[in-house]
PDB file of C-alpha atoms and ligand atoms in Angstrom:
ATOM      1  CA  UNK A   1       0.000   0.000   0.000  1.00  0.00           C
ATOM      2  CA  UNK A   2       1.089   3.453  -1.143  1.00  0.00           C
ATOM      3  CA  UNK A   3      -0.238   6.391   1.306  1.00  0.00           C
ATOM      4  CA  UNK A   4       1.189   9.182   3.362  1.00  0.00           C
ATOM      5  CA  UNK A   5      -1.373   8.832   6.157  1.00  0.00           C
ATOM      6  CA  UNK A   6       0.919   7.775   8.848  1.00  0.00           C
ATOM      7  CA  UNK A   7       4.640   8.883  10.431  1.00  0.00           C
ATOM      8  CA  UNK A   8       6.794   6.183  10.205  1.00  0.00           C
ATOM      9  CA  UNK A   9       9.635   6.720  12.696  1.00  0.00           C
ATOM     10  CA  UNK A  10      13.033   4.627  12.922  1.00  0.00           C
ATOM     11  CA  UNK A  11      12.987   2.163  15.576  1.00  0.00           C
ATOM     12  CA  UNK A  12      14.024   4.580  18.103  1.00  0.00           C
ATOM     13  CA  UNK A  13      11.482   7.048  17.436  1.00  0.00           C
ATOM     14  CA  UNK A  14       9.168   4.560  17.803  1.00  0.00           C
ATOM     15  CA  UNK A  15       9.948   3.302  21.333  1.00  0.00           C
ATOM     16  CA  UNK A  16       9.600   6.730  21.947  1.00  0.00           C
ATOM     17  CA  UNK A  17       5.927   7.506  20.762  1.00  0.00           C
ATOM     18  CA  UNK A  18       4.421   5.640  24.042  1.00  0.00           C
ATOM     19  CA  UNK A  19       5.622   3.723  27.240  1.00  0.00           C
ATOM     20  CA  UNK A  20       2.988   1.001  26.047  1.00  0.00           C
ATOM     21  CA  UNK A  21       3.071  -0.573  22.634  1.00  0.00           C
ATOM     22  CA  UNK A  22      -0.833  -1.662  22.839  1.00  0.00           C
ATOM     23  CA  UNK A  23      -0.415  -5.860  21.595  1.00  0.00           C
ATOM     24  CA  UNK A  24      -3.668  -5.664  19.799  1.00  0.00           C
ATOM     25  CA  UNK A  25      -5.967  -9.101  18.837  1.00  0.00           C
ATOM     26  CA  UNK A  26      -8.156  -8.349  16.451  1.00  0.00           C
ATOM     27  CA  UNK A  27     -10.739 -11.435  15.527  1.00  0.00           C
ATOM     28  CA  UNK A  28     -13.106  -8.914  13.436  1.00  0.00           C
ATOM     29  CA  UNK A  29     -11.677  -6.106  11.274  1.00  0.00           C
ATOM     30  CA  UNK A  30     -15.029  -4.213  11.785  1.00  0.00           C
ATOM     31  CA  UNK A  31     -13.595  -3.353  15.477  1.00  0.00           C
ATOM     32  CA  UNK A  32     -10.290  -2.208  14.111  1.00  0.00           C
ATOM     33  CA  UNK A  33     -10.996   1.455  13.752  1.00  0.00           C
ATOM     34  CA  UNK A  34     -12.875   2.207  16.856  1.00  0.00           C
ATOM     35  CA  UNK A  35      -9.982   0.193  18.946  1.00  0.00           C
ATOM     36  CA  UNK A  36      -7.648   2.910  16.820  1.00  0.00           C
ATOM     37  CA  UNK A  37      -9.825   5.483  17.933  1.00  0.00           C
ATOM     38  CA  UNK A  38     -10.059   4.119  21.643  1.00  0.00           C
ATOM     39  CA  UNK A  39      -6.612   4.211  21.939  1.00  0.00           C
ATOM     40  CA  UNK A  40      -5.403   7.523  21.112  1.00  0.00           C
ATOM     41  CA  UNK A  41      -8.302   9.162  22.807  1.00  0.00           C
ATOM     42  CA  UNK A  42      -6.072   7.483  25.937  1.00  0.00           C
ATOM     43  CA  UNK A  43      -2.943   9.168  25.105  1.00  0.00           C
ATOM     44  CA  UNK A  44      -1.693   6.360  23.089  1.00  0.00           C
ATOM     45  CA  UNK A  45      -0.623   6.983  19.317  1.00  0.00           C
ATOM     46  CA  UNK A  46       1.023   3.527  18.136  1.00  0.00           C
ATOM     47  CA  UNK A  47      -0.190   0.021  17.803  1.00  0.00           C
ATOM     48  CA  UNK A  48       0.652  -3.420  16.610  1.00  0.00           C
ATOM     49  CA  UNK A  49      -1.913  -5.550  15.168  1.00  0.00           C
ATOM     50  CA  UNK A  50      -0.949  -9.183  16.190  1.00  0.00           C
ATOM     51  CA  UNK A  51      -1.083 -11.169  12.873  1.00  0.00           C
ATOM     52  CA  UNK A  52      -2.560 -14.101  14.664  1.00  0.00           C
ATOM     53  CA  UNK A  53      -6.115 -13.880  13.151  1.00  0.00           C
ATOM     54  CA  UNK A  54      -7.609 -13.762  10.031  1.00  0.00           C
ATOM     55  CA  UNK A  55      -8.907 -10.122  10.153  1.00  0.00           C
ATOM     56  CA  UNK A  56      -5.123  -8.931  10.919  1.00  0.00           C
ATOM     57  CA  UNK A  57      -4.273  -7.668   7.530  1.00  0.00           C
ATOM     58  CA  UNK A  58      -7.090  -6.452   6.790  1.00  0.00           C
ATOM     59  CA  UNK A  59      -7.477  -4.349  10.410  1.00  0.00           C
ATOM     60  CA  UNK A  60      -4.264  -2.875   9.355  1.00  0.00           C
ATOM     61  CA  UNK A  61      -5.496  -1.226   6.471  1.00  0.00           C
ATOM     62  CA  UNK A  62      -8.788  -0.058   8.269  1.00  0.00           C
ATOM     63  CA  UNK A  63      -6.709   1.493  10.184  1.00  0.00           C
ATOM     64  CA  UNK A  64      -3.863   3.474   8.155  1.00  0.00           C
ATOM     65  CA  UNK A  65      -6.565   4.796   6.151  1.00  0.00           C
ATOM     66  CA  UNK A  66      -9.118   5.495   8.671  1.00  0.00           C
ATOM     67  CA  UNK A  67      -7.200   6.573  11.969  1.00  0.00           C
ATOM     68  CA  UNK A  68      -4.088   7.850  10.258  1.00  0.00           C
ATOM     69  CA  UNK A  69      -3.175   9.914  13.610  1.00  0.00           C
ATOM     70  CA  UNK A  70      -2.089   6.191  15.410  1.00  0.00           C
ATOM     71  CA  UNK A  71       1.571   4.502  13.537  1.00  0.00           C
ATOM     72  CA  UNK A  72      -0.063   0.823  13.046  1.00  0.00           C
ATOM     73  CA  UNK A  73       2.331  -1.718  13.008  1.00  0.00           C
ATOM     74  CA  UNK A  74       1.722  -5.532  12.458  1.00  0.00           C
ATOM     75  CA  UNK A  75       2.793  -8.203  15.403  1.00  0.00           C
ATOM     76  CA  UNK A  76       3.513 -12.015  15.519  1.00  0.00           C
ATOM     77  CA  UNK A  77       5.671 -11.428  12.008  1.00  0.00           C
ATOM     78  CA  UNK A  78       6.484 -15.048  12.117  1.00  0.00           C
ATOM     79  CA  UNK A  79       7.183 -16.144   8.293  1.00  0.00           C
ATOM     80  CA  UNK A  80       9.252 -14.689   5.819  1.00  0.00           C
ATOM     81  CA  UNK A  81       5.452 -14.026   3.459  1.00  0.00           C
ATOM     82  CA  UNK A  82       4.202 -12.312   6.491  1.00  0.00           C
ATOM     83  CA  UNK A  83       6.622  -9.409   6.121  1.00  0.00           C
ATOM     84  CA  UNK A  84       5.300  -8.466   2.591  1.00  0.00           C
ATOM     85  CA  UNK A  85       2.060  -9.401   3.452  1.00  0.00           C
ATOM     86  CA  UNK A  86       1.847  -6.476   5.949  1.00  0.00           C
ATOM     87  CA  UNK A  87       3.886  -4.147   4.295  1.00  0.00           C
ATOM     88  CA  UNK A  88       1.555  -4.260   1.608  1.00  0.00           C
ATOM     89  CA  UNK A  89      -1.780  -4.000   4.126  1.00  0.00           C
ATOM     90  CA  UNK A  90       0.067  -0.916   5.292  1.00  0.00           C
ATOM     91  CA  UNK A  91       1.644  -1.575   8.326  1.00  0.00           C
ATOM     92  CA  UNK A  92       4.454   1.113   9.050  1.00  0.00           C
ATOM     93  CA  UNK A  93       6.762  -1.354  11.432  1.00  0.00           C
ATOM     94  CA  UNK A  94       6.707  -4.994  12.090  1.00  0.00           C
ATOM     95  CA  UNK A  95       7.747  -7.098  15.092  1.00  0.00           C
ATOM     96  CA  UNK A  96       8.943 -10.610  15.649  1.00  0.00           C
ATOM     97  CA  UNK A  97       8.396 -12.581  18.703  1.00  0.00           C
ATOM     98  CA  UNK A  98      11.832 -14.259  17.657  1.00  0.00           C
ATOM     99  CA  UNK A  99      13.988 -14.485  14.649  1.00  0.00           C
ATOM    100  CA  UNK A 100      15.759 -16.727  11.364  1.00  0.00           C
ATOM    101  CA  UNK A 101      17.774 -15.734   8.815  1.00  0.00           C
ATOM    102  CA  UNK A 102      14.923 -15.875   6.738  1.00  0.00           C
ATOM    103  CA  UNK A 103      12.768 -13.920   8.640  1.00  0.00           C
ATOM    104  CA  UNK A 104      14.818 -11.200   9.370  1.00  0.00           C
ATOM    105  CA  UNK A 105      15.970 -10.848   5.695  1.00  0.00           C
ATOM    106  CA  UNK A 106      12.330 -10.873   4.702  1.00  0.00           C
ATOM    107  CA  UNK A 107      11.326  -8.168   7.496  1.00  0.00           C
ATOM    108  CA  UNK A 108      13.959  -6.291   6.951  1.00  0.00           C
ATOM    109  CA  UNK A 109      13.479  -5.888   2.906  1.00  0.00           C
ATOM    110  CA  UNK A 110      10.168  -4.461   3.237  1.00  0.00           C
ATOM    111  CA  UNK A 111      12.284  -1.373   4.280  1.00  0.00           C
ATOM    112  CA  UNK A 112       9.425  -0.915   7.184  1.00  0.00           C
ATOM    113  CA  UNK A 113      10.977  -0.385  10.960  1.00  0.00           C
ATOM    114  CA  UNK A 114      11.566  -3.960  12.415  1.00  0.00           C
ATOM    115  CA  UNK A 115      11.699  -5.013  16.106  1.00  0.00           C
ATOM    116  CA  UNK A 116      13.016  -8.315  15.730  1.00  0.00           C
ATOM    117  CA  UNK A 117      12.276 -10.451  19.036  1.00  0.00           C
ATOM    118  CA  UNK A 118      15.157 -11.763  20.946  1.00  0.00           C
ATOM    119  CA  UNK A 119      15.344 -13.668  24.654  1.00  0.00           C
ATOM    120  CA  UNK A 120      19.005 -13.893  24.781  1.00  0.00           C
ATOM    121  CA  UNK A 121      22.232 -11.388  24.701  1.00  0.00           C
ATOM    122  CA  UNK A 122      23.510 -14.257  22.020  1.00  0.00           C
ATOM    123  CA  UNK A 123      19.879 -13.160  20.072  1.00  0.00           C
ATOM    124  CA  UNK A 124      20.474  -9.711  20.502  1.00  0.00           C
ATOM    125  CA  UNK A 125      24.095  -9.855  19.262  1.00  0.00           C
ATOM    126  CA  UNK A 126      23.164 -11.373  16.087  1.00  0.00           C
ATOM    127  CA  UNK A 127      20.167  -8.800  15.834  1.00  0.00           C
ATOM    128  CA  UNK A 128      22.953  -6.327  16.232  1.00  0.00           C
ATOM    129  CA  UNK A 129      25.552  -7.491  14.012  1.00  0.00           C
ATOM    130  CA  UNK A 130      22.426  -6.899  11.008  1.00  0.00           C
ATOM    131  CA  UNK A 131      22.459  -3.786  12.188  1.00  0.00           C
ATOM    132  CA  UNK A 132      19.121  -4.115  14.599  1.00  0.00           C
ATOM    133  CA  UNK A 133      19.596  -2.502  17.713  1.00  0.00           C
ATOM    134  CA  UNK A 134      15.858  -1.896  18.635  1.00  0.00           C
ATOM    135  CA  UNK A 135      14.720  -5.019  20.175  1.00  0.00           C
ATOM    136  CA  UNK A 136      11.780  -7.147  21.730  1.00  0.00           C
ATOM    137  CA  UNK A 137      12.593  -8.643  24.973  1.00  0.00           C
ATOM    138  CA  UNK A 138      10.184 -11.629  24.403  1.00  0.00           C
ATOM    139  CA  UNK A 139       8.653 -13.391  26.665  1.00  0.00           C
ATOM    140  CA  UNK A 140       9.952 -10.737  29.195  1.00  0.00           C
ATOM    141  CA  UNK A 141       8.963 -12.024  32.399  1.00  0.00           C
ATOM    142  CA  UNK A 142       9.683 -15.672  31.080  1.00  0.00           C
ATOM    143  CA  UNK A 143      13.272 -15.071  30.398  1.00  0.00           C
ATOM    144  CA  UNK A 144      14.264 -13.158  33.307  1.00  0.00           C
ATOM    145  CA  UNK A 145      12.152 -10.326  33.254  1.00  0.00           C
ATOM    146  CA  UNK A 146      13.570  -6.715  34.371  1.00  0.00           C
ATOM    147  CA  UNK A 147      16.753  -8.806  36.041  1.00  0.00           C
ATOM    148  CA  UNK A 148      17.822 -10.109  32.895  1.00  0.00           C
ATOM    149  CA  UNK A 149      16.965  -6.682  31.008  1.00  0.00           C
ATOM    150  CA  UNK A 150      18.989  -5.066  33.532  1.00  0.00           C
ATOM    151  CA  UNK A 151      21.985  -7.163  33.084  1.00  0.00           C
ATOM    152  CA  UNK A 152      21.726  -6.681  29.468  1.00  0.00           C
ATOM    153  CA  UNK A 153      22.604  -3.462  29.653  1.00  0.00           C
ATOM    154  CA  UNK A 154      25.960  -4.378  31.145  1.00  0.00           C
ATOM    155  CA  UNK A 155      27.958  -5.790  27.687  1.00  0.00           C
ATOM    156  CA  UNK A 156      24.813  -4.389  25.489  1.00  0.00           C
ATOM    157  CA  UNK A 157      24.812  -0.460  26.275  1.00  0.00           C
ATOM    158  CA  UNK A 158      24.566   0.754  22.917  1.00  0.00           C
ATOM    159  CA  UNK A 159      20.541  -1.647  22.616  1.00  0.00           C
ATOM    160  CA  UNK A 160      17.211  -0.602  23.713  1.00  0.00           C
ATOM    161  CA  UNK A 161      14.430  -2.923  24.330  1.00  0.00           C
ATOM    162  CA  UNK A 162      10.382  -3.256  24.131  1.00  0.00           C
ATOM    163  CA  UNK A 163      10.058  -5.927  27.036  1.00  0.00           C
ATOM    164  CA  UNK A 164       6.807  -7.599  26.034  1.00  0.00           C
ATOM    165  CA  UNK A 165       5.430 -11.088  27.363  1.00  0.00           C
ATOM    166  CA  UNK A 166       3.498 -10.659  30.821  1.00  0.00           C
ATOM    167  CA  UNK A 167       3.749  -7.117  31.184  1.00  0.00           C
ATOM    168  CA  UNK A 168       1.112  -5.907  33.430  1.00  0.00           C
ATOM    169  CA  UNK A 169       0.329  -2.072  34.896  1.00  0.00           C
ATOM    170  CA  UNK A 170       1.928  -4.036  38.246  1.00  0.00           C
ATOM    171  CA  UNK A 171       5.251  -4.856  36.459  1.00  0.00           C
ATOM    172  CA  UNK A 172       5.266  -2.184  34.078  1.00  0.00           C
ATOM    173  CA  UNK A 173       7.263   0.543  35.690  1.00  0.00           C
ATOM    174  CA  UNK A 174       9.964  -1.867  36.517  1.00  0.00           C
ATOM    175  CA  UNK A 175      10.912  -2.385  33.669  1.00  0.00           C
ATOM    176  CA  UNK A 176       9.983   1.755  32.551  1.00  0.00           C
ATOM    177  CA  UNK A 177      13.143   2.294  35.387  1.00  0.00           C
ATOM    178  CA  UNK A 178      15.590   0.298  33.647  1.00  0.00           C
ATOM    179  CA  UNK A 179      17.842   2.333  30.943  1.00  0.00           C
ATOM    180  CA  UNK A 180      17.804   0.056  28.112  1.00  0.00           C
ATOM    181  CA  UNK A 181      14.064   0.373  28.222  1.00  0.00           C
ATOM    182  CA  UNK A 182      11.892   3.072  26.623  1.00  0.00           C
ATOM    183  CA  UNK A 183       8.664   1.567  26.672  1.00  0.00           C
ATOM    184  CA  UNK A 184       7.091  -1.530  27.205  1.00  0.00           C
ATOM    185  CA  UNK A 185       4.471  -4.109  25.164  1.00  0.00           C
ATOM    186  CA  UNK A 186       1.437  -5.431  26.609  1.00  0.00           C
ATOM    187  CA  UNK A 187      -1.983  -7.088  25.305  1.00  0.00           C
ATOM    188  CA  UNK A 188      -3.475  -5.684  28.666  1.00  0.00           C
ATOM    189  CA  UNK A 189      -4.570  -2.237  27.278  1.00  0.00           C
ATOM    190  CA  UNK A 190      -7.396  -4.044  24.130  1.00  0.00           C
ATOM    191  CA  UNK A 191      -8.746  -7.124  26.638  1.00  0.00           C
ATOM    192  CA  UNK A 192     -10.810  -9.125  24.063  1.00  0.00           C
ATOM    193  CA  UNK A 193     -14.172  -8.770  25.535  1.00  0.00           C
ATOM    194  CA  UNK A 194     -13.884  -5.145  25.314  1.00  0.00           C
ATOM    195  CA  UNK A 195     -13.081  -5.036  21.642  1.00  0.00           C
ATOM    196  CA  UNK A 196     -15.467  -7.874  21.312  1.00  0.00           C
ATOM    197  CA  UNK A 197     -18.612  -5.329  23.326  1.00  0.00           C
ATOM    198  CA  UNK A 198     -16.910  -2.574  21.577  1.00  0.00           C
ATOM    199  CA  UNK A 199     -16.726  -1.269  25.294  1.00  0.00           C
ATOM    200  CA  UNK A 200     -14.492   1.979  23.683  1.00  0.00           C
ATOM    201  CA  UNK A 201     -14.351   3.706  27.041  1.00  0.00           C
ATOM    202  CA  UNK A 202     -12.720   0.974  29.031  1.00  0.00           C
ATOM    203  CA  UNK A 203      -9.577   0.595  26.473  1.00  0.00           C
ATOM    204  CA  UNK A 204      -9.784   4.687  26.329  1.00  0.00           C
ATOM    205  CA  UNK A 205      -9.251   4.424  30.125  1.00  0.00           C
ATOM    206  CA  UNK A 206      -6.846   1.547  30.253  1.00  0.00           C
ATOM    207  CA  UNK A 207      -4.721   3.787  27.825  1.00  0.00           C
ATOM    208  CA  UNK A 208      -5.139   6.520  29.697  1.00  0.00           C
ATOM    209  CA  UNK A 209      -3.955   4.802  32.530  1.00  0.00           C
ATOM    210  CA  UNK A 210      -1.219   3.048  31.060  1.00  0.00           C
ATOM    211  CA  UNK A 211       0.213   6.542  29.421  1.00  0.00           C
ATOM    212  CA  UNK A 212      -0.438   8.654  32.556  1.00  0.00           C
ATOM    213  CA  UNK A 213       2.926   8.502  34.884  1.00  0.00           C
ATOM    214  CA  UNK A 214       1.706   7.776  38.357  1.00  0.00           C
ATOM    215  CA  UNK A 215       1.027  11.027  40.615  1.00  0.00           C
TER     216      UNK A 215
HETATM  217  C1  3PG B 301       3.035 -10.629  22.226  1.00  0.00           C
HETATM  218  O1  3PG B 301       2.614 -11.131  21.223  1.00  0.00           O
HETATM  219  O2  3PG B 301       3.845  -9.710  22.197  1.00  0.00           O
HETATM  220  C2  3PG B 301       2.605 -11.172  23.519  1.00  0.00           C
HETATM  221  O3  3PG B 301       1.799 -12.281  23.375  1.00  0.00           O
HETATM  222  C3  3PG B 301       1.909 -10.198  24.380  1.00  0.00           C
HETATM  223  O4  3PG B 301       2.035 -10.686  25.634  1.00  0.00           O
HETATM  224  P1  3PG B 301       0.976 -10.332  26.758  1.00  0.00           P
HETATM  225  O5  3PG B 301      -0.341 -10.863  26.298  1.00  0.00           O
HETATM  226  O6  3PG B 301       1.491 -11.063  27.988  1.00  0.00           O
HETATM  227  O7  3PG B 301       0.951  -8.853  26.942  1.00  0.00           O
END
């Protein structure tokens, strides 16, 4: 898809557009706008469509067209087709869980942003030696959480990380502390019986929340 509707920041830049990266689950692509809409009326202007459903592509381009004020990015970029197949849909960045060759060469052609996902510092060195220094700590709080983040930073200075994986508004600002961190990911903010009731105002609040630092 060709279109100027939405920014489409380095890797950085995006870390830096929210301390939440909204993990979105979209089963019906009919929700996919007013989610959009829910979420930057909380404060939150970027969002990654998981493509774990059959609506996923097409929720992407809802969006981009629709609520071009939110960067949509697509999630669970798990095949090497995937990485066209959301490029073309519109998606402005895409993120791994994990990574191959394959994958990576594949994510990385589109010419889109990638967060590849990595558990390990050997992951995140060979993310690094393609020139990937924006990362997915995936599944964060499976793999060590904000301890194993933290020690990270130690021989890794120079690479920041979206932990993601069991992130909660509990956990969240422990890993927010931590300087290799400049936001995290979390499914938490679009529960699926809110996007399923189209309950807008609860994911409007839980963005809110989730964007607001604590008084
Ligand atoms: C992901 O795809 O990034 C994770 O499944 C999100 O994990 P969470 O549901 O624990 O936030």
């Amino acid at each position: 898809m060709n279109g100027n509707g939405s920014r489409t920041p380095d890797p950085r830049g995006l870390l830096g557009l929210s301390p939440v990266l909204p993990v979105v689950v979209l089963d019906d692509a009919d929700a996919a706008v007013a989610t959009a809409r829910a979420l930057l009326a909380g404060g939150v202007g970027v969002m990654e469509v998981t493509l774990r459903t059959p609506a996923a592509l097409e929720a992407i381009t809802r969006i981009r067209l629709e609520v071009p004020d939110i960067v949509v990015g697509a999630g669970t970029v798990t095949r090497p087709d995937h990485a066209d197949r959301a490029a073309h849909a519109g998606a402005t960045f895409l993120v791994t869980p994990g990574q191959t060759d394959t994958l990576l060469d594949a994510a990385v052609a589109t010419g889109l942003p990638v967060l590849p996902g990595v558990a390990t510092v050997s992951e995140a060195l060979r993310a690094a030696e393609r020139g990937l220094d924006t990362l997915k700590f995936f599944p964060a709080e499976a793999s060590g959480g904000p301890a194993a983040l933290s020690a990270f930073a130690g021989p890794l200075p120079d690479l920041r990380f979206c932990p993601t994986g069991g992130i909660t508004p509990a956990n969240a600002a422990r890993y927010l502390a931590l300087p290799n961190v400049d936001c995290v990911g979390g499914s938490w903010l679009t529960p699926a019986d809110a996007i399923a009731a189209r309950d807008l105002g609860r994911i409007e609040t839980l963005a809110r929340e989730a964007t607001t630092p604590a008084a």
